[in-house]
mmCIF file of C-alpha atoms and ligand atoms in Angstrom:
data_model
loop_
_atom_site.group_PDB
_atom_site.id
_atom_site.type_symbol
_atom_site.label_atom_id
_atom_site.label_comp_id
_atom_site.label_asym_id
_atom_site.label_seq_id
_atom_site.Cartn_x
_atom_site.Cartn_y
_atom_site.Cartn_z
ATOM 1 C CA MET Z 22 13.526 4.424 -4.675
ATOM 2 C CA ALA Z 23 14.521 3.938 -0.925
ATOM 3 C CA VAL Z 24 13.755 7.601 0.233
ATOM 4 C CA THR Z 25 10.242 7.578 -1.631
ATOM 5 C CA GLY Z 26 9.665 3.976 -0.520
ATOM 6 C CA ALA Z 27 9.956 4.892 3.125
ATOM 7 C CA VAL Z 28 7.671 7.874 2.830
ATOM 8 C CA LEU Z 29 5.201 5.492 1.470
ATOM 9 C CA VAL Z 30 5.756 2.815 4.237
ATOM 10 C CA LEU Z 31 5.145 5.446 6.685
ATOM 11 C CA PHE Z 32 1.878 6.378 4.923
ATOM 12 C CA LEU Z 33 1.006 2.721 5.006
ATOM 13 C CA ILE Z 34 1.689 2.191 8.553
ATOM 14 C CA GLY Z 35 -0.274 5.291 9.606
ATOM 15 C CA HIS Z 36 -3.096 4.185 7.197
ATOM 16 C CA MET Z 37 -3.094 0.690 8.507
ATOM 17 C CA LEU Z 38 -3.516 1.854 12.149
ATOM 18 C CA GLY Z 39 -6.266 4.337 11.336
ATOM 19 C CA ASN Z 40 -8.274 1.485 9.575
ATOM 20 C CA LEU Z 41 -8.006 -0.594 12.845
ATOM 21 C CA LYS Z 42 -10.157 2.206 14.601
ATOM 22 C CA ILE Z 43 -13.209 0.623 12.757
ATOM 23 C CA PHE Z 44 -12.907 -2.103 15.644
ATOM 24 C CA LEU Z 45 -13.544 0.526 18.137
ATOM 25 C CA GLY Z 46 -16.782 1.620 16.507
ATOM 26 C CA ALA Z 47 -18.449 3.848 14.165
ATOM 27 C CA ASP Z 48 -17.902 6.945 16.129
ATOM 28 C CA SER Z 49 -14.136 6.563 16.617
ATOM 29 C CA PHE Z 50 -13.681 5.608 13.030
ATOM 30 C CA ASN Z 51 -15.866 8.657 11.860
ATOM 31 C CA GLY Z 52 -14.502 10.859 14.399
ATOM 32 C CA TYR Z 53 -10.740 9.909 13.371
ATOM 33 C CA ALA Z 54 -11.633 10.289 9.445
ATOM 34 C CA GLU Z 55 -13.267 13.982 10.624
ATOM 35 C CA TRP Z 56 -9.878 14.560 12.631
ATOM 36 C CA LEU Z 57 -7.940 14.079 9.142
ATOM 37 C CA ARG Z 58 -9.819 16.835 7.219
ATOM 38 C CA THR Z 59 -9.908 19.188 10.440
ATOM 39 C CA ALA Z 60 -6.430 18.872 12.218
ATOM 40 C CA GLY Z 61 -4.834 22.144 12.707
ATOM 41 C CA GLU Z 62 -8.200 24.218 12.462
ATOM 42 C CA PRO Z 63 -8.826 26.964 13.329
ATOM 43 C CA ALA Z 64 -5.439 27.913 12.983
ATOM 44 C CA LEU Z 65 -4.872 26.424 9.588
ATOM 45 C CA PRO Z 66 -7.767 26.094 6.910
ATOM 46 C CA GLY Z 67 -9.793 23.094 6.632
ATOM 47 C CA ARG Z 68 -8.262 19.948 4.817
ATOM 48 C CA THR Z 69 -4.541 21.307 5.493
ATOM 49 C CA MET Z 70 -3.159 18.228 6.653
ATOM 50 C CA LEU Z 71 -5.144 16.045 4.055
ATOM 51 C CA THR Z 72 -4.139 18.135 1.144
ATOM 52 C CA ILE Z 73 -0.238 18.083 2.339
ATOM 53 C CA THR Z 74 -0.402 14.340 2.531
ATOM 54 C CA GLU Z 75 -1.815 14.071 -0.660
ATOM 55 C CA ILE Z 76 0.760 16.128 -2.388
ATOM 56 C CA VAL Z 77 3.475 14.352 -0.682
ATOM 57 C CA LEU Z 78 1.633 10.953 -1.546
ATOM 58 C CA VAL Z 79 1.573 11.686 -5.424
ATOM 59 C CA VAL Z 80 5.137 13.375 -5.439
ATOM 60 C CA ALA Z 81 6.412 9.974 -3.558
ATOM 61 C CA VAL Z 82 4.499 7.724 -6.050
ATOM 62 C CA VAL Z 83 5.491 9.351 -9.401
ATOM 63 C CA LEU Z 84 9.253 9.726 -8.468
ATOM 64 C CA HIS Z 85 8.954 5.892 -7.129
ATOM 65 C CA MET Z 86 7.728 4.883 -10.430
ATOM 66 C CA TRP Z 87 10.485 7.085 -12.190
ATOM 67 C CA SER Z 88 13.260 5.799 -10.317
ATOM 68 C CA ALA Z 89 12.001 2.122 -10.944
ATOM 69 C CA VAL Z 90 11.991 2.853 -14.517
ATOM 70 C CA SER Z 91 15.198 4.650 -14.884
ATOM 71 C CA LEU Z 92 17.117 1.818 -12.679
ATOM 72 C CA ALA Z 93 15.365 -0.772 -14.963
ATOM 73 C CA ARG Z 94 16.684 1.274 -18.156
ATOM 74 C CA ARG Z 95 20.102 1.542 -16.543
ATOM 75 C CA ALA Z 96 20.444 -2.253 -15.853
ATOM 76 C CA ALA Z 97 19.438 -3.134 -19.375
ATOM 77 C CA ARG Z 98 22.100 -0.600 -20.676
ATOM 78 C CA ALA Z 99 24.607 -2.038 -18.212
ATOM 79 C CA ARG Z 100 24.268 -5.486 -19.556
ATOM 80 C CA PRO Z 101 22.700 -5.216 -23.443
ATOM 81 C CA VAL Z 102 23.537 -8.927 -24.140
ATOM 82 C CA LYS Z 103 21.604 -10.871 -22.032
ATOM 83 C CA TYR Z 104 22.782 -14.295 -19.777
ATOM 84 C CA ALA Z 105 22.824 -17.220 -21.207
ATOM 85 C CA ALA Z 106 21.544 -18.996 -18.043
ATOM 86 C CA ARG Z 107 19.401 -17.590 -15.625
ATOM 87 C CA ARG Z 108 20.352 -17.642 -11.813
ATOM 88 C CA ARG Z 109 17.614 -17.119 -9.237
ATOM 89 C CA SER Z 110 19.582 -13.965 -7.998
ATOM 90 C CA GLN Z 111 19.549 -12.339 -11.251
ATOM 91 C CA ALA Z 112 17.453 -9.150 -11.920
ATOM 92 C CA SER Z 113 15.036 -10.869 -14.350
ATOM 93 C CA GLY Z 114 14.013 -13.453 -11.694
ATOM 94 C CA TYR Z 115 11.055 -13.764 -9.318
ATOM 95 C CA ALA Z 116 11.777 -10.472 -7.406
ATOM 96 C CA THR Z 117 11.833 -8.189 -10.584
ATOM 97 C CA HIS Z 118 8.360 -9.919 -11.656
ATOM 98 C CA VAL Z 119 6.916 -9.504 -8.466
ATOM 99 C CA MET Z 120 7.948 -5.682 -8.151
ATOM 100 C CA ARG Z 121 7.096 -4.880 -11.807
ATOM 101 C CA TYR Z 122 3.919 -6.716 -12.047
ATOM 102 C CA GLY Z 123 2.989 -6.395 -8.504
ATOM 103 C CA GLY Z 124 3.615 -2.554 -8.816
ATOM 104 C CA ILE Z 125 1.032 -2.261 -11.599
ATOM 105 C CA VAL Z 126 -1.783 -4.399 -9.709
ATOM 106 C CA ILE Z 127 -0.845 -2.204 -6.795
ATOM 107 C CA ALA Z 128 -1.513 0.976 -9.113
ATOM 108 C CA LEU Z 129 -4.537 -0.438 -10.483
ATOM 109 C CA PHE Z 130 -5.962 -1.201 -6.922
ATOM 110 C CA VAL Z 131 -5.022 2.389 -5.578
ATOM 111 C CA VAL Z 132 -7.172 3.822 -8.441
ATOM 112 C CA TRP Z 133 -10.267 1.352 -7.395
ATOM 113 C CA HIS Z 134 -9.840 2.124 -3.887
ATOM 114 C CA LEU Z 135 -9.934 5.965 -4.385
ATOM 115 C CA LEU Z 136 -13.258 5.629 -6.490
ATOM 116 C CA ASP Z 137 -14.538 3.202 -3.806
ATOM 117 C CA MET Z 138 -13.508 4.977 -0.611
ATOM 118 C CA THR Z 139 -12.773 8.168 -1.274
ATOM 119 C CA LEU Z 140 -14.600 9.509 -3.911
ATOM 120 C CA GLY Z 141 -17.740 6.949 -3.177
ATOM 121 C CA VAL Z 142 -18.296 6.575 -7.194
ATOM 122 C CA VAL Z 143 -18.137 2.591 -7.181
ATOM 123 C CA ASN Z 144 -19.481 2.258 -3.536
ATOM 124 C CA PRO Z 145 -23.279 1.497 -2.989
ATOM 125 C CA GLU Z 146 -23.477 3.817 -0.203
ATOM 126 C CA GLY Z 147 -22.105 7.065 -2.320
ATOM 127 C CA HIS Z 148 -19.842 9.787 -1.397
ATOM 128 C CA ALA Z 149 -22.261 11.320 1.252
ATOM 129 C CA ALA Z 150 -22.324 8.340 3.435
ATOM 130 C CA THR Z 151 -20.131 8.265 6.443
ATOM 131 C CA PRO Z 152 -16.646 6.462 6.152
ATOM 132 C CA TYR Z 153 -17.889 3.706 8.367
ATOM 133 C CA ASP Z 154 -21.044 3.188 6.159
ATOM 134 C CA ARG Z 155 -18.741 3.405 3.067
ATOM 135 C CA MET Z 156 -16.697 0.366 4.676
ATOM 136 C CA VAL Z 157 -19.474 -1.643 5.583
ATOM 137 C CA ALA Z 158 -21.248 -1.409 2.185
ATOM 138 C CA GLY Z 159 -18.059 -1.638 0.397
ATOM 139 C CA PHE Z 160 -17.108 -4.932 1.795
ATOM 140 C CA ALA Z 161 -20.827 -6.346 2.270
ATOM 141 C CA PRO Z 162 -20.861 -10.118 1.536
ATOM 142 C CA SER Z 163 -22.668 -9.558 -1.636
ATOM 143 C CA ARG Z 164 -19.778 -7.814 -2.712
ATOM 144 C CA TRP Z 165 -17.014 -10.658 -2.057
ATOM 145 C CA TRP Z 166 -15.618 -9.892 -5.361
ATOM 146 C CA VAL Z 167 -14.271 -6.552 -4.041
ATOM 147 C CA THR Z 168 -12.971 -8.133 -0.948
ATOM 148 C CA ALA Z 169 -11.396 -10.895 -2.987
ATOM 149 C CA PHE Z 170 -9.398 -8.054 -5.106
ATOM 150 C CA TYR Z 171 -8.188 -6.468 -1.976
ATOM 151 C CA VAL Z 172 -7.025 -9.554 -0.460
ATOM 152 C CA ILE Z 173 -4.796 -10.272 -3.942
ATOM 153 C CA ALA Z 174 -3.936 -6.603 -4.012
ATOM 154 C CA LEU Z 175 -2.761 -6.602 -0.444
ATOM 155 C CA VAL Z 176 -0.610 -9.713 -1.078
ATOM 156 C CA MET Z 177 1.149 -8.010 -3.902
ATOM 157 C CA VAL Z 178 1.523 -5.245 -1.491
ATOM 158 C CA GLY Z 179 3.081 -7.447 0.921
ATOM 159 C CA LEU Z 180 5.540 -9.073 -1.644
ATOM 160 C CA HIS Z 181 6.350 -5.699 -2.869
ATOM 161 C CA LEU Z 182 7.230 -4.522 0.650
ATOM 162 C CA ARG Z 183 9.267 -7.377 1.995
ATOM 163 C CA HIS Z 184 11.416 -6.766 -1.251
ATOM 164 C CA GLY Z 185 11.248 -3.408 -1.034
ATOM 165 C CA VAL Z 186 12.385 -3.013 2.571
ATOM 166 C CA TRP Z 187 14.855 -5.621 2.180
ATOM 167 C CA SER Z 188 16.497 -3.721 -0.804
ATOM 168 C CA ALA Z 189 16.202 -0.489 1.047
ATOM 169 C CA PHE Z 190 18.294 -1.968 3.990
ATOM 170 C CA GLN Z 191 20.897 -2.970 1.300
ATOM 171 C CA THR Z 192 20.870 0.378 -0.252
ATOM 172 C CA LEU Z 193 21.701 1.890 3.097
ATOM 173 C CA GLY Z 194 24.381 -0.753 3.477
ATOM 174 C CA LEU Z 195 22.950 -2.271 6.977
ATOM 175 C CA ALA Z 196 22.443 -5.711 5.440
ATOM 176 C CA ARG Z 197 26.012 -7.025 5.829
ATOM 177 C CA GLY Z 198 27.554 -9.875 7.755
ATOM 178 C CA ARG Z 199 25.564 -10.729 10.782
ATOM 179 C CA SER Z 200 22.600 -8.429 10.184
ATOM 180 C CA HIS Z 201 22.098 -9.964 7.058
ATOM 181 C CA ARG Z 202 19.352 -12.470 8.355
ATOM 182 C CA PRO Z 203 17.682 -10.696 10.947
ATOM 183 C CA LEU Z 204 17.098 -7.694 8.712
ATOM 184 C CA ARG Z 205 15.835 -10.047 6.186
ATOM 185 C CA ALA Z 206 13.117 -11.578 8.580
ATOM 186 C CA LEU Z 207 12.510 -7.856 9.795
ATOM 187 C CA ALA Z 208 11.380 -7.015 5.989
ATOM 188 C CA GLY Z 209 9.141 -9.900 6.041
ATOM 189 C CA VAL Z 210 7.408 -9.337 9.495
ATOM 190 C CA VAL Z 211 6.905 -5.365 8.583
ATOM 191 C CA ALA Z 212 5.387 -7.108 5.271
ATOM 192 C CA LEU Z 213 3.126 -9.455 7.066
ATOM 193 C CA VAL Z 214 2.058 -6.920 9.634
ATOM 194 C CA LEU Z 215 0.892 -4.490 7.306
ATOM 195 C CA VAL Z 216 -0.985 -7.256 5.257
ATOM 196 C CA VAL Z 217 -2.824 -8.688 8.329
ATOM 197 C CA GLY Z 218 -3.711 -5.294 9.922
ATOM 198 C CA PHE Z 219 -5.130 -3.907 6.418
ATOM 199 C CA LEU Z 220 -7.130 -7.492 5.738
ATOM 200 C CA ALA Z 221 -8.602 -7.204 9.207
ATOM 201 C CA ALA Z 222 -11.406 -4.767 8.511
ATOM 202 C CA PRO Z 223 -12.816 -5.986 5.019
ATOM 203 C CA VAL Z 224 -12.743 -9.399 6.405
ATOM 204 C CA ALA Z 225 -14.440 -8.572 9.631
ATOM 205 C CA VAL Z 226 -17.018 -6.631 7.686
ATOM 206 C CA MET Z 227 -17.420 -9.682 5.121
ATOM 207 C CA ILE Z 228 -17.788 -12.365 8.057
ATOM 208 C CA GLY Z 229 -20.525 -9.973 9.528
ATOM 209 C CA VAL Z 230 -18.275 -9.168 12.925
ATOM 210 C CA ILE Z 231 -18.433 -5.392 11.540
ATOM 211 C CA LYS Z 232 -22.047 -4.249 10.428
HETATM 212 C C1 LIG L 24 -7.824 -3.480 2.767
HETATM 213 C C2 LIG L 24 -7.131 -2.124 2.999
HETATM 214 C C3 LIG L 24 -7.467 -1.059 3.064
HETATM 215 C C4 LIG L 24 -8.874 -0.200 3.562
HETATM 216 C C5 LIG L 24 -9.789 -0.983 4.343
HETATM 217 C C6 LIG L 24 -8.669 1.089 3.276
HETATM 218 C C7 LIG L 24 -9.841 2.073 3.663
HETATM 219 C C8 LIG L 24 -9.665 3.595 3.170
HETATM 220 C C9 LIG L 24 -10.513 4.167 3.542
HETATM 221 C C10 LIG L 24 -12.089 4.099 4.559
HETATM 222 C C11 LIG L 24 -10.318 5.477 2.943
HETATM 223 C C12 LIG L 24 -11.005 7.010 3.013
HETATM 224 C C13 LIG L 24 -10.627 7.640 4.003
HETATM 225 C C14 LIG L 24 -11.663 8.815 4.617
HETATM 226 O O1 LIG L 24 -12.262 9.160 3.585
HETATM 227 O O2 LIG L 24 -11.236 9.680 5.474
HETATM 228 C C15 LIG L 24 -9.103 5.238 2.425
HETATM 229 C C16 LIG L 24 -8.116 6.334 1.622
HETATM 230 C C17 LIG L 24 -7.208 6.013 0.961
HETATM 231 N N1 LIG L 24 -6.265 4.824 0.983
HETATM 232 FE FE1 LIG L 24 -6.920 3.185 1.503
HETATM 233 N N2 LIG L 24 -7.630 1.215 2.694
HETATM 234 C C18 LIG L 24 -6.906 0.193 2.501
HETATM 235 C C19 LIG L 24 -5.547 -0.023 1.812
HETATM 236 C C20 LIG L 24 -4.908 0.905 1.395
HETATM 237 C C21 LIG L 24 -3.835 0.593 0.373
HETATM 238 C C22 LIG L 24 -3.004 -0.668 0.456
HETATM 239 C C23 LIG L 24 -3.170 1.931 0.117
HETATM 240 C C24 LIG L 24 -1.989 2.056 -0.918
HETATM 241 C C25 LIG L 24 -1.370 1.151 -1.520
HETATM 242 C C26 LIG L 24 -4.162 2.475 0.226
HETATM 243 C C27 LIG L 24 -4.352 4.179 -0.049
HETATM 244 C C28 LIG L 24 -5.276 5.250 0.206
HETATM 245 C C29 LIG L 24 -5.177 6.625 -0.381
HETATM 246 C C30 LIG L 24 -4.099 7.082 -1.036
HETATM 247 C C31 LIG L 24 -6.293 6.806 0.245
HETATM 248 C C32 LIG L 24 -6.631 8.618 0.098
HETATM 249 C C33 LIG L 24 -6.007 9.487 1.171
HETATM 250 C C34 LIG L 24 -6.351 10.855 0.952
HETATM 251 O O3 LIG L 24 -7.469 11.271 0.727
HETATM 252 O O4 LIG L 24 -5.609 11.660 1.103
HETATM 253 N N3 LIG L 24 -5.392 2.038 1.051
HETATM 254 N N4 LIG L 24 -8.642 4.171 2.644
#
């Protein structure tokens, strides 16, 4: 879980920083999107870096979900008789719900997001438009419900990250003694920075700062 989660977090940091280029203007954003497709050319064929990224992402997502299911099964086998009383720290509590149902919302979001921004199927500008135009059309004020869905999905991503990063620290044995509190806070900061950084562009488009 921790290794595939780390791969996904690194992707999210890179993706968020790339999205923020939209604040530097259409040329900067489209130039960056073009670079993603042409990096390594002419030594390497076009889309090499993007294709490798896509393969790594698909493998990481599949293994991440597989680990989640097998860990949940192992936990259920280890404790076939349910606890009579629930405590906040138990596996059946808040964190499990956030990770399980939040994970499902995130998976649905990624499907919509790819249809919207990568394939252009559900985007008013379609696939032929530039990435900048797809962003501006996708989050237009009349499509406020799309931005609302992004906000909900990104809050889920944030909660998922906060718990996931914290769990990874524990798995690595780092969160002991005095490092407990600062690392917990760090997990919260990582999640918050990513959520705010991701939502900046859609919100800026919706309120007309980017057009
Ligand atoms: C508000 C937040 C987000 C915005 C505005 C955004 C924007 C975009 C855009 C414009 C593209 C297409 C890039 C291109 O065609 O050059 C893209 C691709 C993608 N996004 Fe996002 N994104 C956001 C959040 C996310 C999140 C949270 C995830 C994952 C949980 C994600 C996963 C992806 C993936 C997997 C791709 C396809 C990359 C590829 O083609 O290999 N995005 N995004």
